[in-house]
XYZ file of C-alpha atoms in Angstrom:
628
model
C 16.438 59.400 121.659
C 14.810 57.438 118.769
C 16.844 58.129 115.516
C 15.540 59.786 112.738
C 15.183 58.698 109.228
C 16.647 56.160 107.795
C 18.880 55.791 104.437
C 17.967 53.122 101.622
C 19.685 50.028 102.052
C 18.978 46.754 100.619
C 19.325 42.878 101.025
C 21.053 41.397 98.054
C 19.659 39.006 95.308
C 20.414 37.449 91.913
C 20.210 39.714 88.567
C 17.783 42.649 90.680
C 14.362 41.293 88.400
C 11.249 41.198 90.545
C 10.382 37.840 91.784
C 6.531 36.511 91.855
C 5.197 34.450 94.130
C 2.132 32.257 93.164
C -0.443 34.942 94.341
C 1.238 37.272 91.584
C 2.655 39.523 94.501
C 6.014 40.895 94.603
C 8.120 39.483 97.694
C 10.822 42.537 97.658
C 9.942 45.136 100.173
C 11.260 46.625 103.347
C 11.908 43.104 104.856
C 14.138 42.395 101.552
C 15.769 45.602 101.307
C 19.192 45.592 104.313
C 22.139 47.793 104.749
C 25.255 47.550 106.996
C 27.839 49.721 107.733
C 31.544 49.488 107.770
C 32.206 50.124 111.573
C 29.658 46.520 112.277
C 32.343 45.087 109.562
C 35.370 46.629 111.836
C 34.208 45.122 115.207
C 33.825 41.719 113.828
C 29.608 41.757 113.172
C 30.091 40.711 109.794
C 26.197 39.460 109.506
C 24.492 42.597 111.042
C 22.190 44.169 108.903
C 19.628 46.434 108.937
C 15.840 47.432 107.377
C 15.097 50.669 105.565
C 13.058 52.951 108.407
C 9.450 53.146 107.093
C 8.086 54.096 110.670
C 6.885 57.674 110.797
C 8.753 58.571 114.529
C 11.297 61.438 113.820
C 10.695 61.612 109.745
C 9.364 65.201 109.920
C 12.970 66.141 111.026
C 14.069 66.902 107.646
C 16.583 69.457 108.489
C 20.129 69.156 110.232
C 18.553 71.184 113.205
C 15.890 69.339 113.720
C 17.531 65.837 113.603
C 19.698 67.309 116.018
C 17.020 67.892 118.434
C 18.017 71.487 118.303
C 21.349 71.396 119.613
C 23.121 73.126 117.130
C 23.303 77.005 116.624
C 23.444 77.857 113.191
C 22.875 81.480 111.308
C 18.879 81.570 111.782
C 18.227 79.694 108.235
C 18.566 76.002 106.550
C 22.137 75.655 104.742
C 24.062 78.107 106.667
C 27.143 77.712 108.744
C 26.300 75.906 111.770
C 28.345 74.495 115.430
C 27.448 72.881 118.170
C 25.480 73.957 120.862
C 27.023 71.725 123.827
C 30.657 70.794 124.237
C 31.516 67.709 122.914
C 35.279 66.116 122.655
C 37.268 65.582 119.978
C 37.515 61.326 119.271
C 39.963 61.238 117.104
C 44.051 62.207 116.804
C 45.723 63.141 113.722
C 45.831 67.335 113.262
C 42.812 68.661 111.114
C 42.222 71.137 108.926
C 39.630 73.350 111.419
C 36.668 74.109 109.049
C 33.928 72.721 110.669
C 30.816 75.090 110.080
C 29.347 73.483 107.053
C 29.741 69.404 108.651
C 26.197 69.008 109.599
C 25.869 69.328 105.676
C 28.319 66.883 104.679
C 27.972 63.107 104.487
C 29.631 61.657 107.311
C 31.870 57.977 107.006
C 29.317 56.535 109.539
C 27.026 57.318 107.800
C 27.212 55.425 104.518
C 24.825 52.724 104.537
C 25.763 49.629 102.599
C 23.203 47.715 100.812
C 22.391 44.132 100.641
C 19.398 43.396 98.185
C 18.184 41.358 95.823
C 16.463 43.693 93.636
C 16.798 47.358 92.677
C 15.855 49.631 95.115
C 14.878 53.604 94.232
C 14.197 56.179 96.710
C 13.055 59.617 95.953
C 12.341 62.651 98.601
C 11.292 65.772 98.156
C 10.741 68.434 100.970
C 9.841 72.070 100.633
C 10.006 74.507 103.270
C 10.029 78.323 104.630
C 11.623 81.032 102.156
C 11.428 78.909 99.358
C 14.060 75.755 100.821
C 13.771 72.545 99.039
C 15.120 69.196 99.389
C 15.353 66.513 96.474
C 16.951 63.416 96.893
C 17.407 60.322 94.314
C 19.016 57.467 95.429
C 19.236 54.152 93.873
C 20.563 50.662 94.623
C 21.347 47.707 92.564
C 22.746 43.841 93.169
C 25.143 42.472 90.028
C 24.728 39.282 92.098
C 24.605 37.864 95.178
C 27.994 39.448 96.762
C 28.303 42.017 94.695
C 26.356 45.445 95.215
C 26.141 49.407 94.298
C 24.106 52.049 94.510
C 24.662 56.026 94.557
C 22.250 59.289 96.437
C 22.261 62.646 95.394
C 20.847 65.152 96.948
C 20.314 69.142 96.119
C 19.275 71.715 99.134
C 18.305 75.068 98.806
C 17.353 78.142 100.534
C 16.533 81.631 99.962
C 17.252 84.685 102.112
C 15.260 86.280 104.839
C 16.241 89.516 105.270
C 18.150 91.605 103.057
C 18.217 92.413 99.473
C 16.169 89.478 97.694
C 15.094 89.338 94.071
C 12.814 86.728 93.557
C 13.534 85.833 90.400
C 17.026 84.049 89.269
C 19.900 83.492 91.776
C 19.911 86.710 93.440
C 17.127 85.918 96.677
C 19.276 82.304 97.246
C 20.957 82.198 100.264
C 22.617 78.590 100.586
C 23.058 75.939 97.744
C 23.708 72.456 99.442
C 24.752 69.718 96.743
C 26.294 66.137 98.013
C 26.330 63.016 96.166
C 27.688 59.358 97.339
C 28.421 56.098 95.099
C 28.752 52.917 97.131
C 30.036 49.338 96.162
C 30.591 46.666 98.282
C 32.210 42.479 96.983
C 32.203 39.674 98.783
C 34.518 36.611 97.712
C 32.445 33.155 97.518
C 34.323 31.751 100.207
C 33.717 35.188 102.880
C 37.328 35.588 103.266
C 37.947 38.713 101.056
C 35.451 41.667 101.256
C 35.746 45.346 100.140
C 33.979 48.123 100.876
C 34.702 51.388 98.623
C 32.615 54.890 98.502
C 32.994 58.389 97.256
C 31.490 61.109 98.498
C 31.112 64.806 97.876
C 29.542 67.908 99.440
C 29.870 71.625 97.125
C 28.528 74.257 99.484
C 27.549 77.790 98.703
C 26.202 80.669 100.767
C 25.697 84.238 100.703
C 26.511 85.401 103.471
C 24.982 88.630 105.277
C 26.474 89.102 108.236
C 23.164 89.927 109.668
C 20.288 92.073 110.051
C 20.484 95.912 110.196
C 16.938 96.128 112.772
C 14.689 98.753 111.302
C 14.009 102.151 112.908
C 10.643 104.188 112.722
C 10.402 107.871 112.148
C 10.190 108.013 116.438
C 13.435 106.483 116.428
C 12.144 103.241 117.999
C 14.093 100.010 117.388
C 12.486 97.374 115.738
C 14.526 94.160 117.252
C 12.507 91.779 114.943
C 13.292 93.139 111.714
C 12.940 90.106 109.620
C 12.667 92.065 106.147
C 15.384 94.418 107.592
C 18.493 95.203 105.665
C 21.451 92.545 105.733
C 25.176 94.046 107.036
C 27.255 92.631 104.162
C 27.124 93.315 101.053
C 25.299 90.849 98.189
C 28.337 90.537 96.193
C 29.580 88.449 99.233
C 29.791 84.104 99.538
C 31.680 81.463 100.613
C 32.466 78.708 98.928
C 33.578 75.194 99.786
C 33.618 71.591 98.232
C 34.967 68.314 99.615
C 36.271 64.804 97.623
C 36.447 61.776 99.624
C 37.450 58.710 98.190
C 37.646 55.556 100.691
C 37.861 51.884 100.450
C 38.001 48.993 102.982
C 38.860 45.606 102.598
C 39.705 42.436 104.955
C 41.003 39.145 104.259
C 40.283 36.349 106.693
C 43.700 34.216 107.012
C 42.265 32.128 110.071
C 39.060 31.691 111.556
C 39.131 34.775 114.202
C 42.005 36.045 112.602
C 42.018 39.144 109.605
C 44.398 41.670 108.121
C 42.746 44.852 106.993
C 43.606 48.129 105.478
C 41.350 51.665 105.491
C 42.297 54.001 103.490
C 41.207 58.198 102.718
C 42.275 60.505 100.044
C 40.457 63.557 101.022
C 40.217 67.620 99.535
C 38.968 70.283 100.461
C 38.744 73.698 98.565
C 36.875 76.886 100.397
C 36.984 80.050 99.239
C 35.599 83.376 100.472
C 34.715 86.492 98.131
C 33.514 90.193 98.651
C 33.413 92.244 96.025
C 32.116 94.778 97.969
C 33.740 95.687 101.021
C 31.926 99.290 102.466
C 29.455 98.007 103.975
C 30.897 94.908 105.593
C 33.814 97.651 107.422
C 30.977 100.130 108.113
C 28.964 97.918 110.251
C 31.771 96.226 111.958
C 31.913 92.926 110.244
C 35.232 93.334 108.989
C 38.347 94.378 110.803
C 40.917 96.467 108.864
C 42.140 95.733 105.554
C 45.901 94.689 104.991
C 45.938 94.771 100.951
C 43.059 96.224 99.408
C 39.995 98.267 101.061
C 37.662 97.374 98.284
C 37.153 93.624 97.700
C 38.171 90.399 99.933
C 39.086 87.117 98.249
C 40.159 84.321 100.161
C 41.563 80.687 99.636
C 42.571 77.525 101.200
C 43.207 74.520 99.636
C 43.838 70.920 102.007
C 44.667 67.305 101.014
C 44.925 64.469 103.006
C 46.168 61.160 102.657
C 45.354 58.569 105.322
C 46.200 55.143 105.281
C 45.401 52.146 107.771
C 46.904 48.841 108.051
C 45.785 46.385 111.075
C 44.980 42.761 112.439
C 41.751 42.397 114.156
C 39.991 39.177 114.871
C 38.242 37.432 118.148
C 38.898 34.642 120.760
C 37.015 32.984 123.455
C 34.957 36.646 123.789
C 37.854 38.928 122.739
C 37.378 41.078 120.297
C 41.037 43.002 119.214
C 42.744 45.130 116.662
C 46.107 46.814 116.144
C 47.246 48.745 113.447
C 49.559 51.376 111.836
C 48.633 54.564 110.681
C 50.248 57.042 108.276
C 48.310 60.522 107.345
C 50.119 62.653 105.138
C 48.345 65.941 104.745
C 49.098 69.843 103.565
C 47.552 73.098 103.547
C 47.954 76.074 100.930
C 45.993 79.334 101.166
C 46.068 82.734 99.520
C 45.438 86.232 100.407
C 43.649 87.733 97.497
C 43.949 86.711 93.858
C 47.163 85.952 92.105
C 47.496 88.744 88.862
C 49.694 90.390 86.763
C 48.635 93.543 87.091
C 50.311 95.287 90.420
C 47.729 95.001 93.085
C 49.311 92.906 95.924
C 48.450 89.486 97.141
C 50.054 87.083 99.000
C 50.320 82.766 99.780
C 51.567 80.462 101.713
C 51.407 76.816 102.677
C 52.509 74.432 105.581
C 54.534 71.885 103.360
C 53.675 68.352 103.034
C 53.373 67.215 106.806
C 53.046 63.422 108.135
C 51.787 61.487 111.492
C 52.676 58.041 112.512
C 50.022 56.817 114.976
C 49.934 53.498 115.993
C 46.760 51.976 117.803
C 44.958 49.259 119.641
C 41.507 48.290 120.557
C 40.331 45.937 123.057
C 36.738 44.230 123.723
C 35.233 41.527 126.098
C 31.401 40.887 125.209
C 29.422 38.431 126.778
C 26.856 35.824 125.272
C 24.075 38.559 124.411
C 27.032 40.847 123.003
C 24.848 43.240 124.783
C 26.992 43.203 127.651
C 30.741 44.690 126.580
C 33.831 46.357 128.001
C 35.796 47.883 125.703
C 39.457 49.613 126.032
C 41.427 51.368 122.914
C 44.647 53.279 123.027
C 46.027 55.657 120.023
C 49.372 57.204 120.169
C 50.900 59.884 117.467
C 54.737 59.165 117.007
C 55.635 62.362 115.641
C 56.076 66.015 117.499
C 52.937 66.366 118.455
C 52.696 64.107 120.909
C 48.930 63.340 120.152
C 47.212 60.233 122.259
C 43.991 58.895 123.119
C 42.858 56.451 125.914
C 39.618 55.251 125.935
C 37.904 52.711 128.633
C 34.162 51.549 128.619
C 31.702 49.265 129.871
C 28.263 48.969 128.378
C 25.641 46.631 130.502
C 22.127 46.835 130.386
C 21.719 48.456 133.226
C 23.359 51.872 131.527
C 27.313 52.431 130.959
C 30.376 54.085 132.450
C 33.464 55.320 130.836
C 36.544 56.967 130.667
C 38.576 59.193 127.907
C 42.024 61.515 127.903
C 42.915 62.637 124.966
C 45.699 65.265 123.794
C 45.029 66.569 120.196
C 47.353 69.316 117.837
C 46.282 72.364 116.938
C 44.173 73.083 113.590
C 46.129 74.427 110.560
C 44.310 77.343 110.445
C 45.013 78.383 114.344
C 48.550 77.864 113.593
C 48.870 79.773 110.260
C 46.422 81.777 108.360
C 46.548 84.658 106.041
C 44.401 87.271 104.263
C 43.125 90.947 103.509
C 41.974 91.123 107.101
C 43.617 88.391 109.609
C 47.359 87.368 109.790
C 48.651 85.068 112.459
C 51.333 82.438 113.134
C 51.193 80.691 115.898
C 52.683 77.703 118.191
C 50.168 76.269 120.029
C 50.576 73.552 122.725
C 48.221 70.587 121.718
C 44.933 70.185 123.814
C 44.006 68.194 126.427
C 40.362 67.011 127.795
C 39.626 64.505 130.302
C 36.360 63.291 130.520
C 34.685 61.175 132.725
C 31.433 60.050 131.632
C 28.217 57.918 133.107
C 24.194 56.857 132.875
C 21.725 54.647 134.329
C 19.235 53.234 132.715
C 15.887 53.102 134.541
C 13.467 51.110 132.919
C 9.667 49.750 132.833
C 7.476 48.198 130.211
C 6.100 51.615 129.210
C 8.598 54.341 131.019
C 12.344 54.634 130.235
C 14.346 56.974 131.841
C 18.100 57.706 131.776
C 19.873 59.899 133.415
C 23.555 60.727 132.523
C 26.770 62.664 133.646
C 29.772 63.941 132.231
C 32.494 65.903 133.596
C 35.221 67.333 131.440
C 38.875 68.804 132.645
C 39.967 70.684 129.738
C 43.475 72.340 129.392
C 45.407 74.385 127.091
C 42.064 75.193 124.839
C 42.010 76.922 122.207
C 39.740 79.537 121.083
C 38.139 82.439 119.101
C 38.693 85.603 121.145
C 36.248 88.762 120.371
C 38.728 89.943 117.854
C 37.968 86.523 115.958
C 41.266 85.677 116.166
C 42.993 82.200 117.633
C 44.340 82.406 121.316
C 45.010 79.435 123.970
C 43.808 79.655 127.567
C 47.177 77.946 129.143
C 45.292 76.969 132.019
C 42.595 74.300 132.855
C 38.730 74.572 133.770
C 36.052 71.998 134.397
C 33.115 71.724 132.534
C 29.808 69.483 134.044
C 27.120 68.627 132.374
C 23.921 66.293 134.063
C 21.072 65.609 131.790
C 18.399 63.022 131.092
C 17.081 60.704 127.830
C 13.545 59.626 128.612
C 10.330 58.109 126.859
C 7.393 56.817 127.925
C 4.550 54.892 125.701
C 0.757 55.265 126.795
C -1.078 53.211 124.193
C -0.912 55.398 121.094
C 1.036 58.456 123.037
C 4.372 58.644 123.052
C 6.296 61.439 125.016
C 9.980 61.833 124.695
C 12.404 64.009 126.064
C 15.564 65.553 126.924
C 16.973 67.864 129.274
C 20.543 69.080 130.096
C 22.076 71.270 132.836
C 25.730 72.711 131.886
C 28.169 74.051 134.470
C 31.474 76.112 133.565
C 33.652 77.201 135.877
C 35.562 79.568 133.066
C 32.694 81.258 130.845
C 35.450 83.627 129.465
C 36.845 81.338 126.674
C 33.115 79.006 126.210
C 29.964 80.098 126.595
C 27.403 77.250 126.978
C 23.331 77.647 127.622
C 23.233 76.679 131.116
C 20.000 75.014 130.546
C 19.031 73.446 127.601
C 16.339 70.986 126.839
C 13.891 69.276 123.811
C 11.050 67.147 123.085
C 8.163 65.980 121.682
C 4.712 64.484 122.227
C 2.622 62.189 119.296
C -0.599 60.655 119.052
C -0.769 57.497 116.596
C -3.606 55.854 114.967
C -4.914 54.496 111.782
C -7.882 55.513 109.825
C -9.351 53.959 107.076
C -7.328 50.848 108.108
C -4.540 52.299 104.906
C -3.908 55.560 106.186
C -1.165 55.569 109.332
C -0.614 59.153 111.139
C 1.092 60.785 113.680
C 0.366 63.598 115.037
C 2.657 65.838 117.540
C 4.256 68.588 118.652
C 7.941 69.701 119.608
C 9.559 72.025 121.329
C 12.994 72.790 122.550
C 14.122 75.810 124.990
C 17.215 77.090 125.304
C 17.987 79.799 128.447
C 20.091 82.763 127.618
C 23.387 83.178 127.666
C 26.459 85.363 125.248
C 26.281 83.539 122.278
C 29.118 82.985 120.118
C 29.270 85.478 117.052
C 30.402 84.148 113.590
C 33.138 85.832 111.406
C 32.513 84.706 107.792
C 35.825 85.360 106.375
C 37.528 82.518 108.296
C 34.250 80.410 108.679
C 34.529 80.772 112.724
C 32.083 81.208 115.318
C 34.140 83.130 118.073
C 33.321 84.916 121.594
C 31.816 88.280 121.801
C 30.605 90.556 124.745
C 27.803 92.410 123.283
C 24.896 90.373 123.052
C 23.336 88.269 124.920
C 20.580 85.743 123.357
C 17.326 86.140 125.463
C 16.022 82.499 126.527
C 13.320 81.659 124.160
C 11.024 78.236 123.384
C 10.150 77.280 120.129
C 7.445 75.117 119.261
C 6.359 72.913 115.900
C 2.957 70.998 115.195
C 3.604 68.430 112.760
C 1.981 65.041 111.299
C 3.237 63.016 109.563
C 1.304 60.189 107.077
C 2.029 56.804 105.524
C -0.125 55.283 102.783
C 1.309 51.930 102.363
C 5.034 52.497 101.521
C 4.731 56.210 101.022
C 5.467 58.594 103.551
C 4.790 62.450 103.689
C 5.120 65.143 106.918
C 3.422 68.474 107.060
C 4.775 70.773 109.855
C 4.316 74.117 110.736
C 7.046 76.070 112.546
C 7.185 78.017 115.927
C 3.564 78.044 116.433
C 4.194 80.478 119.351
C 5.721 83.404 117.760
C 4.340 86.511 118.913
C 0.480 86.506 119.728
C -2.172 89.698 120.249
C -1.372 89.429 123.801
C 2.398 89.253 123.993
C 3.021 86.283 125.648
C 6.045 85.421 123.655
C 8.231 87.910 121.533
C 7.827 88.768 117.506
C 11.137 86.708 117.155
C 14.547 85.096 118.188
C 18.067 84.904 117.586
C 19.865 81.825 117.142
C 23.663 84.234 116.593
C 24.050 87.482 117.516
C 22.644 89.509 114.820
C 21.254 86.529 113.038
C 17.133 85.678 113.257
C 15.739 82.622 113.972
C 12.626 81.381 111.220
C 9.612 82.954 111.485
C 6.511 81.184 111.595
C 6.466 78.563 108.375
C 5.501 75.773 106.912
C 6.636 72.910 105.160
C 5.763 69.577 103.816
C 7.866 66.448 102.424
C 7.108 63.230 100.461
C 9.366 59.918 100.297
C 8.659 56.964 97.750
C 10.774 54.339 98.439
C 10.290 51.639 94.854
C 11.591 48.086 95.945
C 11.887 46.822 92.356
């Protein structure tokens, strides 16, 4: 699928002044203004760069669900707790902390773009959407000189509630406050042999959380199942809380040609807390198990820290790229049960102590003269008690790639030990263990690509959320298949892409997967005026039905239930999207084919049990990137 968006990025200069030709035009621009990341840096692609995305394919996906194509499930509204829709293994060993729902609203390592300009470079977005969500960004770019660049982003997202209690004015109708904010430097030495690479980035989440919708009922005692200005099943004294600090660096020094020492280092924390004032109403409509401390309020916190630290060789020869290296995380975990006070009412903590892994690793690649062509092999292996390893085999052509991964991971922290008003649990889980086999063909022609691909997954020992919302392991093994297709194809100015996956479980008791899932999206491109560039399209994704995973908001979990199951249901968008000359803005208007006077599709849909999708809305969104 094409990717969407595209961060600032720049290609560096002297001083960052703006540079005239003799025409009295400025030369900086998009073709100036590169970024690279640190993984092309890792595999030895020290020149790669890249151009800030000015094309208008994917930009109205503004929104972690729609980037994602729609495969995640999240709680039926922007900046909510949110998981993955298909099954996807873990690619990395070292034990984690387990508190995953807010990710898709954190910046991700991969994801830091690097710039290299020579002049300053400004981006501002804006989006605003259904219930009042809005979207500002500011980033900003700068070279001190040639080798030596910064910049920083911040970004502030926001949306209000659907259902429930809302005041309109102040902070009462906001449902989720999204706030994340990255600084970026990168030095090169005048000879290339030393570089650096250093960022710091941080996410502060907050959300209200509901629990649900209580559906309406009419004086005839008839249900309304679409109840979107229906009462919400938790209280609104209730939120959770979390913020994240991640400061990394990288840096290389070339002793021989082909030959480097390198070191990658994280000092990570995380603080989440969860809050309820107000307890009744959470216990009466079944949100809440049974209280262990105290019946009227719920406060809940976990503190992490993690220190991870990576020294290696890598280098090339003859078409061999390699790396080994050393590992050390040292990492810890402290929560409490209620708030510590002087005053008699009971509360509780604990913590795991400071706990280590040694992991050592190595990484193997053959490319051929296009570097198009590559087979790949890595191997990581956890020294300590956990016995944690991952093999990984791969060969890319251009004809499509096969591949090969087993991996054995530890259990979270929070599966093994967790404590508060409602939950208490110790466990000893055996680590997990997926094997997955994986494969696709690419089919191509000058206008029609087509890929089909396979995977096939032998999981054993899983662990999961049972319908208590409490940690168990499966000590058994299943199979999990899942065929699919990527495909495009490019009449002229339409463009028509797609995807489509088929998902087959052989144990649906511990995950529940849509058997059917698939997304895309049609456009029509032209120009008018000869300035103004638009697209205009329509998307739509379908999902078949299936017993959804609920979500506990105490422990941040989404976990199995056997109560409801999600009725299939297609959503569709109409969108364009504009460019007049460097400026780009979308206009989209959400699941066109909600109801309808003759009931072809229903009032609504769930995304979670208990949770509404978006009703019919709109939104727009501007970006203005500045070059100098």
């Amino acid at each position: 699928m094409p990717s969407g968006g595209g961060g600032g990025g720049g290609s560096r200069g002297g001083g960052g002044q703006s540079i005239l030709d003799d025409s009295t035009k400025n030369v900086y621009g998009p073709q100036t203004t590169l970024h690279f990341y640190e993984h092309d840096i890792l595999y030895n692609k020290d020149s790669v760069r890249y151009l800030v995305d000015t094309g208008l394919t994917n930009f109205h996906r503004w929104m972690p669900m729609d980037k994602a194509w729609g495969k995640l499930a999240d709680l039926g509204n922007h900046v909510t707790a949110s998981r993955n829709l298909l099954f996807q293994p873990r690619e990395d060993i070292g034990t984690q902390l387990g508190l995953r729902s807010y990710d898709a609203y954190a910046i991700k390592q991969d994801e830091v773009a690097y710039v290299d300009t020579k002049s300053q470079h400004t981006e501002l977005d804006f989006m605003s959407g259904p219930k009042k969500t809005s979207l500002g960004t500011f980033a900003y770019t700068q070279n001190v000189h040639s080798r030596f660049n910064f910049g920083m982003r911040a970004t502030r997202l926001t949306s209000n509630k659907i259902y429930g209690f809302a005041n309109t004015i102040g902070s009462a109708a906001l449902l989720g406050r999204n706030w994340t904010f990255l600084a970026h430097t990168s030095f090169f030495s005048k000879n290339k042999k030393y570089l650096i690479l250093a960022h710091y980035r941080h996410m502060n989440m907050k959300v209200s959380e509901q629990g649900g919708v209580i559906p309406n009922v009419d004086e005839a005692g008839v249900v309304d199942k679409y109840s979107y200005d229906g009462a919400a099943k938790i209280s609104d004294n209730a939120n959770s809380w979390e913020r994240r600090h991640v400061f990394h660096v990288y840096q290389q020094y070339r002793l021989l040609n082909g030959f480097q020492v390198f070191q990658q280092a994280d000092f990570q924390s995380t603080i989440d807390h969860y809050t309820d004032l107000s307890l009744t109403r959470g216990r009466q409509k079944g949100i809440y198990p049974a209280t262990k401390f105290d019946t009227s309020q719920t406060r809940q916190d976990i503190y992490y820290k993690l220190f991870d630290n990576k020294v290696g060789i890598k280098g090339f020869y003859e078409g061999f790229n390699y790396r080994a290296y050393i590992r050390q995380r040292f990492y810890s975990m402290r929560g409490g049960a209620q708030s510590v006070n002087e005053t008699g009412a009971p509360f509780a903590t604990y913590r795991t102590g400071l706990k280590f892994d040694n992991i050592i690793g190595a990484w193997l690649g053959y490319y051929l003269k296009d570097s198009v062509q590559y087979l790949t092999a890595e191997a990581d292996l956890n020294l300590g008690k956990n016995v944690e390893y991952r093999l990984k085999a791969e060969l890319n052509t251009r004809w499509g790639k096969a591949g090969f991964q087993s991996i054995q991971t530890a259990p979270d922290l929070l599966v093994q030990r967790y404590l508060n008003n409602h939950f208490d649990w110790r466990n000893n889980f055996d680590p997990t263990k997926v094997q997955t086999i994986f494969a696709s063909l690419v089919l191509k022609t000058k206008k029609i690509e087509f890929v089909p691909e396979a995977q096939i997954h032998q999981i054993n020992d899983y662990i999961y959320y049972d319908t208590a919302a409490v940690p168990r392991q499966l000590n058994a093994g299943f199979r999990l298949l899942r065929v699919g297709f990527n495909s495009g194809i490019h009449l002229n100015r339409w463009n028509f892409t797609t995807m489509g996956y088929l998902t087959l479980n052989d144990n649906k008791d511990v995950m529940r997967i849509p058997t059917v899932f698939a997304s895309g999206e049609v456009t029509f491109d032209f120009v008018y005026a000869k300035v103004l560039f638009i697209q205009l399209g329509l998307a739509a994704r379908y999902r078949s039905s299936y017993l959804a995973d609920a979500y506990m908001p105490v422990t941040q979990q989404f976990h199995l239930q056997n109560n409801t199951r999600l009725n299939e249901n297609v959503v569709v968008d109409g969108f364009a999207n504009v460019r007049i000359k460097r400026v780009r803005l979308f206009f989209k208007m959400s699941y066109l084919n909600q109801g309808g006077n003759f009931g072809l599709f229903p009032k609504g849909y769930y995304v979670t049990p208990d949770y509404l999708g978006l009703a019919r809305s709109f939104s727009f969104g501007i970006n203005w990137p500045l070059f100098d």
